[in-house]
């Protein structure tokens, strides 16, 4: 119904404009009457007429008669007839008397007099039309004199209808006529308010207004649903003419933001039809709500100057740069749409108000792309050689990632989503950054692997779209994984980014660390590998802390260490009355650690002598290292941090049972404290080929046993190939090395092996500082943090296993800057890096 009404009004205004613009000859609109009796007898009920009474002969009336006759046709368009009544000489009635003849004009509705007009107020066509319409619309167009009157009118209209407020310097002017003609057409839709008071104009204007010019404001009172909420006001920027007022009201009635799901080249809106540009805000599904708010903010700023549309990238395949976030369509036919990259909404507004801005932005973008191309050419070799992650992501850029199981988080749903599960895993990443995309690939595999796992919700935040949220959560590098638990501070994952490592961390974090066991049967079952269903089954070492009632200090330190190592270590704790009996089975006394290696195949008891949390964390990490580990890319940093020489056996596959037995005997012996005994399978870890080529000019025959001291001198010694690998032969050879009787096969360069760029220093990212301990952490009086590892096989003094860092609470983090709605979301280039990935990744 409203659409039909709008079309009817538009058609009527169009006809009125056409009627006003058609030249007319003569005075066909002026009705001649013979006598007052004939005039009054012909009046029709409800019909308006403007009459003037004149003697048959009156030479001084000619100028007025010309103006009144000229206005006849204009008034006839509004259903108002203009009548000239000839007064007989002898008629001295109210209308024909000498006092009224040609001094006044009379406006009737039917036979009821509405108003008398002095003829000097009807000095031209504009004044006649304006005053007549003003009199007829007296109840529809309110005249206000004070700011209080205006505010009272607005308060009555709030939540109901809108208001058109006009200031004219004086009544009877062309601007006054335009307002009255608009009110005649639109008065049933909007409340028209008129004033001639300069003080009221100044009170409603932010700047110093020109009081000599007419002004018109459209007041959006219908949207003000609360009494305290002010009505937004949009000024007419053009001169006050009927055509401009009609155009302005059409724009005010158009949708604030139009949602587009088709080719923007085919889009036509009322703004384009009225000669105004159309601004597109490019959006995507994950950032729709924020993009919608941004579009609405821009639309309010450009209301009356341009239209704003929300263009969905998910529904329209755009053949434009992925980092483009704004498009501009001009009303000129044949002009292509301009796709641009803008930083904030201020630039969008400037784009419309300054026509030269588009050309300037395009020139700047072209120059930036040329500079980037030159930089790419210069760094091409470096990128290929050193940034293998970027190379892999670029090579696989067309692969569509299965992200259906991962919840997308935004500023709107971030905090509410944290309460949907017992543990919410959040990946903070940037869609332009190669390492982030590589981790996202692993993360999607983790989501598929953990699908249906109760109490775990996997989610992601694209910091490209939500920099404020990532800043608020204190995310300082990408990617980052946090686990949020209700009522606890979030913890950050600092381990390897592989699927297996991530899955294990998430599953281990589901249960308390340490897990408190209630009976000796449960404790012994735990050591045998009988775990709760929440704990993943894997052959790694399980650790059980045993404490008596007299060792509360050690128990509290153990619990604190468990909180720090949660997700990385499988820890249990037993402190019942029969704890002493359990520990004596393994020849130790409480407090003690019991280690079950290989799924309970090997048991070991270790007495605790230091009770500080930091010592406990370091000891646990140290003891959990394998005695004779297989070196892989994942665990190499853990053993490098020990700072010891490597006795490493390179093999073309799995080592033989005999070799494994002899090396294990060596590793368990006393001399192993001075070095790391390990092996490397070149089939599983092909990087070993490159290591051997660095050590030797030609590839040696396998297996080969080497002594490598990476931390002092860089000398590489090769075990004699003619000797069999036995504990006795190796010990004899090591004695010769210690005595200086062996010649190194090669010596590594003393030059530091540093990555060419800080961004490639992935090992440094995996070496977080030891977590700060809470103020209530227990420690033994006089104890200081351990400087050396405990004298125990395969230790790690520096904490090889990457631990988790507790993050500041949300209340203590930095607040997000900027006002709401001012920043462009979606594909906005909020970060300095440029999105050069494939389509699938750039849309994440």
Tab-separated table of C-alpha atoms in Angstrom, residues 169-520:
chain	number	residue	atom	x	y	z
A	169	UNK	CA	13.434	34.788	5.537
A	170	UNK	CA	9.929	36.059	4.725
A	171	UNK	CA	6.561	34.748	3.655
A	172	UNK	CA	5.366	35.242	0.138
A	173	UNK	CA	8.766	34.439	-1.404
A	174	UNK	CA	9.558	31.840	-4.044
A	175	UNK	CA	11.060	29.580	-1.345
A	176	UNK	CA	7.903	29.932	0.745
A	177	UNK	CA	5.861	28.935	-2.281
A	178	UNK	CA	8.057	25.865	-2.910
A	179	UNK	CA	7.620	24.704	0.699
A	180	UNK	CA	3.842	25.163	0.527
A	181	UNK	CA	3.564	23.336	-2.770
A	182	UNK	CA	5.606	20.440	-1.318
A	183	UNK	CA	3.439	20.447	1.811
A	184	UNK	CA	0.311	20.258	-0.365
A	185	UNK	CA	1.615	16.982	-1.840
A	186	UNK	CA	3.561	15.410	1.050
A	187	UNK	CA	1.620	16.838	3.980
A	188	UNK	CA	-0.223	13.564	4.578
A	189	UNK	CA	3.109	11.699	4.943
A	190	UNK	CA	5.335	14.153	6.796
A	191	UNK	CA	4.643	16.926	9.275
A	192	UNK	CA	5.673	20.281	7.750
A	193	UNK	CA	6.869	23.014	10.101
A	194	UNK	CA	7.638	26.574	9.014
A	195	UNK	CA	9.389	29.505	10.662
A	196	UNK	CA	10.710	32.919	9.740
A	197	UNK	CA	12.533	33.402	13.057
A	198	UNK	CA	16.284	33.892	12.663
A	199	UNK	CA	16.949	32.866	16.283
A	200	UNK	CA	15.265	29.504	15.698
A	201	UNK	CA	17.355	28.881	12.587
A	202	UNK	CA	20.546	29.565	14.555
A	203	UNK	CA	19.403	27.274	17.380
A	204	UNK	CA	18.967	24.333	14.988
A	205	UNK	CA	22.274	24.827	13.109
A	206	UNK	CA	25.734	23.725	14.190
A	207	UNK	CA	27.489	26.362	12.086
A	208	UNK	CA	26.732	30.027	11.660
A	209	UNK	CA	23.892	29.876	9.096
A	210	UNK	CA	23.174	32.355	6.326
A	211	UNK	CA	19.967	33.961	7.600
A	212	UNK	CA	19.301	35.522	4.225
A	213	UNK	CA	18.890	32.101	2.581
A	214	UNK	CA	16.044	29.657	3.061
A	215	UNK	CA	16.904	26.346	4.706
A	216	UNK	CA	15.172	22.957	4.879
A	217	UNK	CA	15.854	20.066	7.272
A	218	UNK	CA	14.411	16.578	7.104
A	219	UNK	CA	13.990	15.365	10.698
A	220	UNK	CA	13.995	11.560	11.103
A	221	UNK	CA	11.663	11.451	14.108
A	222	UNK	CA	10.043	8.153	13.173
A	223	UNK	CA	13.250	6.319	14.100
A	224	UNK	CA	13.504	8.019	17.502
A	225	UNK	CA	11.666	5.443	19.594
A	226	UNK	CA	12.797	6.822	22.981
A	227	UNK	CA	11.658	10.226	24.310
A	228	UNK	CA	15.246	11.196	25.107
A	229	UNK	CA	16.513	10.203	21.661
A	230	UNK	CA	16.927	13.227	19.358
A	231	UNK	CA	15.626	13.285	15.805
A	232	UNK	CA	18.425	13.025	13.264
A	233	UNK	CA	18.401	15.931	10.808
A	234	UNK	CA	19.479	15.926	7.179
A	235	UNK	CA	19.780	19.299	5.476
A	236	UNK	CA	18.856	20.022	1.884
A	237	UNK	CA	22.100	21.111	0.290
A	238	UNK	CA	20.512	22.686	-2.802
A	239	UNK	CA	18.428	25.869	-3.193
A	240	UNK	CA	14.844	25.636	-1.968
A	241	UNK	CA	12.919	24.844	-5.132
A	242	UNK	CA	9.985	22.472	-5.548
A	243	UNK	CA	12.086	20.129	-7.691
A	244	UNK	CA	14.918	20.007	-5.141
A	245	UNK	CA	12.532	19.466	-2.234
A	246	UNK	CA	10.820	16.633	-4.099
A	247	UNK	CA	14.230	15.089	-4.893
A	248	UNK	CA	15.329	15.423	-1.260
A	249	UNK	CA	12.188	13.784	0.103
A	250	UNK	CA	12.521	10.933	-2.382
A	251	UNK	CA	16.055	10.321	-1.124
A	252	UNK	CA	14.936	10.447	2.504
A	253	UNK	CA	12.293	7.827	1.754
A	254	UNK	CA	14.728	5.424	0.082
A	255	UNK	CA	16.232	2.519	2.099
A	256	UNK	CA	19.217	3.656	4.138
A	257	UNK	CA	21.323	0.709	2.927
A	258	UNK	CA	20.472	-1.517	-0.024
A	259	UNK	CA	21.707	-5.114	0.052
A	260	UNK	CA	22.984	-6.275	-3.328
A	261	UNK	CA	23.304	-9.910	-4.420
A	262	UNK	CA	23.770	-9.398	-8.165
A	263	UNK	CA	26.222	-7.921	-10.631
A	264	UNK	CA	26.719	-4.319	-9.450
A	265	UNK	CA	26.920	-3.172	-13.071
A	266	UNK	CA	23.210	-4.024	-13.421
A	267	UNK	CA	22.095	-2.320	-10.207
A	268	UNK	CA	19.901	0.779	-10.453
A	269	UNK	CA	18.668	2.630	-7.363
A	270	UNK	CA	16.773	5.861	-6.770
A	271	UNK	CA	20.093	7.598	-6.108
A	272	UNK	CA	21.472	6.745	-9.544
A	273	UNK	CA	18.151	7.728	-11.123
A	274	UNK	CA	18.356	11.125	-9.415
A	275	UNK	CA	21.934	11.719	-10.559
A	276	UNK	CA	23.804	10.710	-7.376
A	277	UNK	CA	26.631	8.155	-7.042
A	278	UNK	CA	26.217	4.771	-5.344
A	279	UNK	CA	28.850	3.515	-2.869
A	280	UNK	CA	29.273	-0.248	-2.394
A	281	UNK	CA	30.704	-1.636	0.851
A	282	UNK	CA	32.137	-5.055	0.000
A	283	UNK	CA	31.135	-7.600	2.623
A	284	UNK	CA	31.484	-11.274	3.453
A	285	UNK	CA	29.536	-13.733	5.566
A	286	UNK	CA	31.857	-13.758	8.587
A	287	UNK	CA	31.826	-9.956	8.992
A	288	UNK	CA	28.287	-9.223	7.848
A	289	UNK	CA	27.049	-7.582	11.048
A	290	UNK	CA	30.033	-5.244	11.323
A	291	UNK	CA	29.926	-4.449	7.603
A	292	UNK	CA	26.234	-3.663	7.910
A	293	UNK	CA	26.928	-1.215	10.738
A	294	UNK	CA	29.732	0.358	8.750
A	295	UNK	CA	27.465	0.760	5.729
A	296	UNK	CA	24.762	2.364	7.890
A	297	UNK	CA	27.282	4.752	9.408
A	298	UNK	CA	28.516	5.795	5.967
A	299	UNK	CA	24.934	6.071	4.683
A	300	UNK	CA	23.991	8.534	7.431
A	301	UNK	CA	27.032	10.667	6.633
A	302	UNK	CA	26.253	10.662	2.899
A	303	UNK	CA	22.465	10.915	3.174
A	304	UNK	CA	21.262	13.128	0.368
A	305	UNK	CA	24.665	13.041	-1.337
A	306	UNK	CA	25.047	9.385	-2.353
A	307	UNK	CA	23.467	5.984	-1.910
A	308	UNK	CA	25.103	3.144	0.006
A	309	UNK	CA	24.783	-0.559	-0.789
A	310	UNK	CA	26.159	-3.686	0.887
A	311	UNK	CA	27.646	-6.004	-1.737
A	312	UNK	CA	28.210	-9.609	-0.638
A	313	UNK	CA	31.347	-11.282	-1.964
A	314	UNK	CA	29.840	-14.650	-1.022
A	315	UNK	CA	26.921	-14.196	-3.414
A	316	UNK	CA	28.587	-12.277	-6.247
A	317	UNK	CA	31.750	-13.434	-8.014
A	318	UNK	CA	33.772	-10.231	-8.412
A	319	UNK	CA	36.724	-10.224	-10.769
A	320	UNK	CA	38.594	-7.607	-8.736
A	321	UNK	CA	41.471	-7.455	-6.286
A	322	UNK	CA	40.737	-9.402	-3.109
A	323	UNK	CA	41.822	-6.501	-0.951
A	324	UNK	CA	39.330	-4.092	-2.543
A	325	UNK	CA	36.722	-3.142	0.014
A	326	UNK	CA	34.815	-0.198	-1.525
A	327	UNK	CA	33.325	0.389	-4.970
A	328	UNK	CA	31.887	3.551	-6.534
A	329	UNK	CA	29.291	3.677	-9.284
A	330	UNK	CA	28.541	7.045	-10.888
A	331	UNK	CA	25.222	7.932	-12.586
A	332	UNK	CA	26.894	8.657	-15.939
A	333	UNK	CA	26.143	5.942	-18.484
A	334	UNK	CA	29.073	3.907	-19.735
A	335	UNK	CA	31.313	4.719	-16.769
A	336	UNK	CA	32.830	1.561	-15.198
A	337	UNK	CA	32.572	0.869	-11.485
A	338	UNK	CA	35.685	1.897	-9.585
A	339	UNK	CA	36.960	-0.686	-7.027
A	340	UNK	CA	39.179	0.851	-4.366
A	341	UNK	CA	41.084	0.043	-1.183
A	342	UNK	CA	40.231	2.506	1.585
A	343	UNK	CA	41.423	2.547	5.185
A	344	UNK	CA	38.414	3.999	7.026
A	345	UNK	CA	35.003	5.571	6.596
A	346	UNK	CA	36.400	9.096	6.455
A	347	UNK	CA	38.035	8.219	3.150
A	348	UNK	CA	34.709	6.916	1.821
A	349	UNK	CA	32.999	10.191	2.675
A	350	UNK	CA	35.828	12.209	1.147
A	351	UNK	CA	35.580	10.007	-1.938
A	352	UNK	CA	32.026	11.218	-2.583
A	353	UNK	CA	32.547	14.839	-1.611
A	354	UNK	CA	35.805	15.214	-3.530
A	355	UNK	CA	35.516	13.988	-7.129
A	356	UNK	CA	39.284	14.117	-7.584
A	357	UNK	CA	39.777	11.615	-4.747
A	358	UNK	CA	39.021	8.557	-6.920
A	359	UNK	CA	41.722	9.394	-9.403
A	360	UNK	CA	44.224	10.110	-6.620
A	361	UNK	CA	43.513	6.785	-4.844
A	362	UNK	CA	43.833	4.822	-8.077
A	363	UNK	CA	47.171	6.467	-8.845
A	364	UNK	CA	48.451	5.703	-5.325
A	365	UNK	CA	47.380	2.049	-5.605
A	366	UNK	CA	49.032	1.667	-8.984
A	367	UNK	CA	52.266	3.131	-7.610
A	368	UNK	CA	52.142	0.801	-4.562
A	369	UNK	CA	51.596	-2.251	-6.774
A	370	UNK	CA	54.546	-1.284	-8.960
A	371	UNK	CA	56.766	-0.879	-5.881
A	372	UNK	CA	55.594	-4.222	-4.489
A	373	UNK	CA	56.320	-5.936	-7.811
A	374	UNK	CA	59.853	-4.533	-7.734
A	375	UNK	CA	60.340	-5.722	-4.156
A	376	UNK	CA	59.075	-9.165	-5.127
A	377	UNK	CA	61.594	-9.389	-7.948
A	378	UNK	CA	64.431	-8.412	-5.598
A	379	UNK	CA	63.379	-10.893	-2.903
A	380	UNK	CA	62.287	-13.672	-5.231
A	381	UNK	CA	65.267	-15.936	-4.524
A	382	UNK	CA	65.061	-15.351	-0.783
A	383	UNK	CA	61.348	-16.157	-0.702
A	384	UNK	CA	61.853	-19.411	-2.559
A	385	UNK	CA	64.815	-20.524	-0.460
A	386	UNK	CA	63.827	-19.407	3.013
A	387	UNK	CA	60.067	-19.000	3.286
A	388	UNK	CA	59.056	-22.564	2.522
A	389	UNK	CA	55.775	-22.057	4.354
A	390	UNK	CA	54.770	-19.260	1.984
A	391	UNK	CA	55.857	-21.362	-0.967
A	392	UNK	CA	53.750	-24.313	0.214
A	393	UNK	CA	50.672	-22.163	0.866
A	394	UNK	CA	50.998	-20.479	-2.525
A	395	UNK	CA	51.388	-23.829	-4.254
A	396	UNK	CA	48.264	-25.159	-2.564
A	397	UNK	CA	46.236	-21.934	-2.691
A	398	UNK	CA	43.313	-23.383	-4.671
A	399	UNK	CA	42.604	-26.055	-2.099
A	400	UNK	CA	39.324	-25.432	-0.323
A	401	UNK	CA	39.716	-25.867	3.426
A	402	UNK	CA	36.960	-27.774	5.283
A	403	UNK	CA	36.116	-25.209	7.937
A	404	UNK	CA	32.502	-26.162	8.648
A	405	UNK	CA	33.377	-27.547	12.100
A	406	UNK	CA	35.107	-24.320	13.191
A	407	UNK	CA	32.969	-21.516	14.615
A	408	UNK	CA	33.735	-18.038	13.272
A	409	UNK	CA	34.054	-15.508	16.092
A	410	UNK	CA	33.559	-11.751	15.780
A	411	UNK	CA	33.384	-8.811	18.162
A	412	UNK	CA	29.653	-9.497	18.549
A	413	UNK	CA	29.715	-13.181	19.488
A	414	UNK	CA	33.196	-13.638	20.977
A	415	UNK	CA	32.375	-13.390	24.674
A	416	UNK	CA	28.979	-15.075	24.400
A	417	UNK	CA	30.486	-18.046	22.526
A	418	UNK	CA	33.059	-18.681	25.257
A	419	UNK	CA	30.297	-19.961	27.517
A	420	UNK	CA	28.898	-22.468	24.992
A	421	UNK	CA	31.370	-25.215	25.926
A	422	UNK	CA	33.504	-26.196	28.899
A	423	UNK	CA	36.595	-25.364	26.815
A	424	UNK	CA	36.648	-23.081	23.813
A	425	UNK	CA	39.727	-23.339	21.595
A	426	UNK	CA	40.364	-20.121	19.658
A	427	UNK	CA	42.776	-19.751	16.749
A	428	UNK	CA	43.803	-16.125	16.198
A	429	UNK	CA	45.200	-15.738	12.705
A	430	UNK	CA	45.559	-13.303	9.806
A	431	UNK	CA	44.206	-14.342	6.425
A	432	UNK	CA	47.050	-12.612	4.570
A	433	UNK	CA	49.859	-14.371	6.422
A	434	UNK	CA	51.340	-17.644	5.162
A	435	UNK	CA	52.109	-19.295	8.508
A	436	UNK	CA	48.573	-18.513	9.704
A	437	UNK	CA	47.106	-20.223	6.669
A	438	UNK	CA	49.358	-23.245	7.087
A	439	UNK	CA	48.252	-23.558	10.723
A	440	UNK	CA	44.630	-23.080	9.682
A	441	UNK	CA	45.040	-26.113	7.453
A	442	UNK	CA	46.263	-28.189	10.409
A	443	UNK	CA	43.525	-26.701	12.569
A	444	UNK	CA	40.854	-27.852	10.108
A	445	UNK	CA	42.270	-31.384	10.303
A	446	UNK	CA	42.146	-31.180	14.108
A	447	UNK	CA	38.489	-30.095	13.881
A	448	UNK	CA	37.673	-33.132	11.743
A	449	UNK	CA	39.571	-35.411	14.108
A	450	UNK	CA	37.851	-34.045	17.231
A	451	UNK	CA	34.373	-33.790	15.697
A	452	UNK	CA	31.789	-34.763	18.295
A	453	UNK	CA	34.217	-34.531	21.234
A	454	UNK	CA	32.102	-33.379	24.190
A	455	UNK	CA	33.078	-30.212	26.037
A	456	UNK	CA	35.323	-28.846	23.267
A	457	UNK	CA	34.429	-26.030	20.848
A	458	UNK	CA	36.888	-25.097	18.092
A	459	UNK	CA	36.667	-21.531	16.808
A	460	UNK	CA	38.701	-18.930	14.945
A	461	UNK	CA	39.165	-15.161	14.812
A	462	UNK	CA	40.509	-13.510	11.664
A	463	UNK	CA	42.553	-10.621	13.047
A	464	UNK	CA	42.570	-9.103	9.544
A	465	UNK	CA	38.874	-8.380	10.078
A	466	UNK	CA	38.880	-7.882	13.860
A	467	UNK	CA	42.126	-6.114	14.856
A	468	UNK	CA	40.412	-4.474	17.821
A	469	UNK	CA	39.311	-7.822	19.253
A	470	UNK	CA	42.759	-9.355	18.802
A	471	UNK	CA	44.352	-6.321	20.433
A	472	UNK	CA	41.911	-6.564	23.324
A	473	UNK	CA	42.862	-10.231	23.806
A	474	UNK	CA	46.553	-9.255	23.774
A	475	UNK	CA	47.374	-11.266	20.653
A	476	UNK	CA	50.810	-9.954	19.663
A	477	UNK	CA	51.777	-12.441	16.947
A	478	UNK	CA	50.074	-14.708	14.450
A	479	UNK	CA	49.049	-17.423	14.654
A	480	UNK	CA	48.097	-17.974	18.291
A	481	UNK	CA	45.913	-20.638	19.914
A	482	UNK	CA	44.208	-20.062	23.237
A	483	UNK	CA	41.993	-22.301	25.350
A	484	UNK	CA	39.348	-20.446	27.323
A	485	UNK	CA	37.746	-22.005	30.389
A	486	UNK	CA	34.943	-20.350	32.302
A	487	UNK	CA	36.159	-18.720	35.465
A	488	UNK	CA	39.844	-19.208	34.576
A	489	UNK	CA	42.412	-17.245	32.685
A	490	UNK	CA	43.035	-18.353	29.098
A	491	UNK	CA	46.158	-20.347	28.314
A	492	UNK	CA	48.223	-20.048	25.145
A	493	UNK	CA	49.543	-23.021	23.200
A	494	UNK	CA	53.254	-22.780	22.367
A	495	UNK	CA	53.953	-26.220	20.943
A	496	UNK	CA	54.373	-27.508	17.426
A	497	UNK	CA	51.626	-26.709	14.916
A	498	UNK	CA	51.145	-30.234	13.587
A	499	UNK	CA	47.757	-31.931	13.676
A	500	UNK	CA	48.862	-34.632	16.114
A	501	UNK	CA	50.417	-32.163	18.552
A	502	UNK	CA	47.415	-29.819	18.494
A	503	UNK	CA	44.937	-32.665	18.946
A	504	UNK	CA	46.892	-34.103	21.842
A	505	UNK	CA	47.100	-30.723	23.543
A	506	UNK	CA	43.366	-30.100	23.241
A	507	UNK	CA	42.428	-33.571	24.474
A	508	UNK	CA	44.854	-33.471	27.395
A	509	UNK	CA	43.520	-30.079	28.432
A	510	UNK	CA	40.033	-31.580	28.902
A	511	UNK	CA	40.934	-33.243	32.194
A	512	UNK	CA	42.387	-31.698	35.339
A	513	UNK	CA	46.141	-31.536	35.489
A	514	UNK	CA	47.104	-33.144	37.760
A	515	UNK	CA	44.319	-35.735	37.836
A	516	UNK	CA	43.498	-36.605	41.444
A	517	UNK	CA	43.178	-40.347	42.054
A	518	UNK	CA	41.099	-41.569	44.993
A	519	UNK	CA	42.276	-45.167	45.616
A	520	UNK	CA	45.463	-47.164	45.294
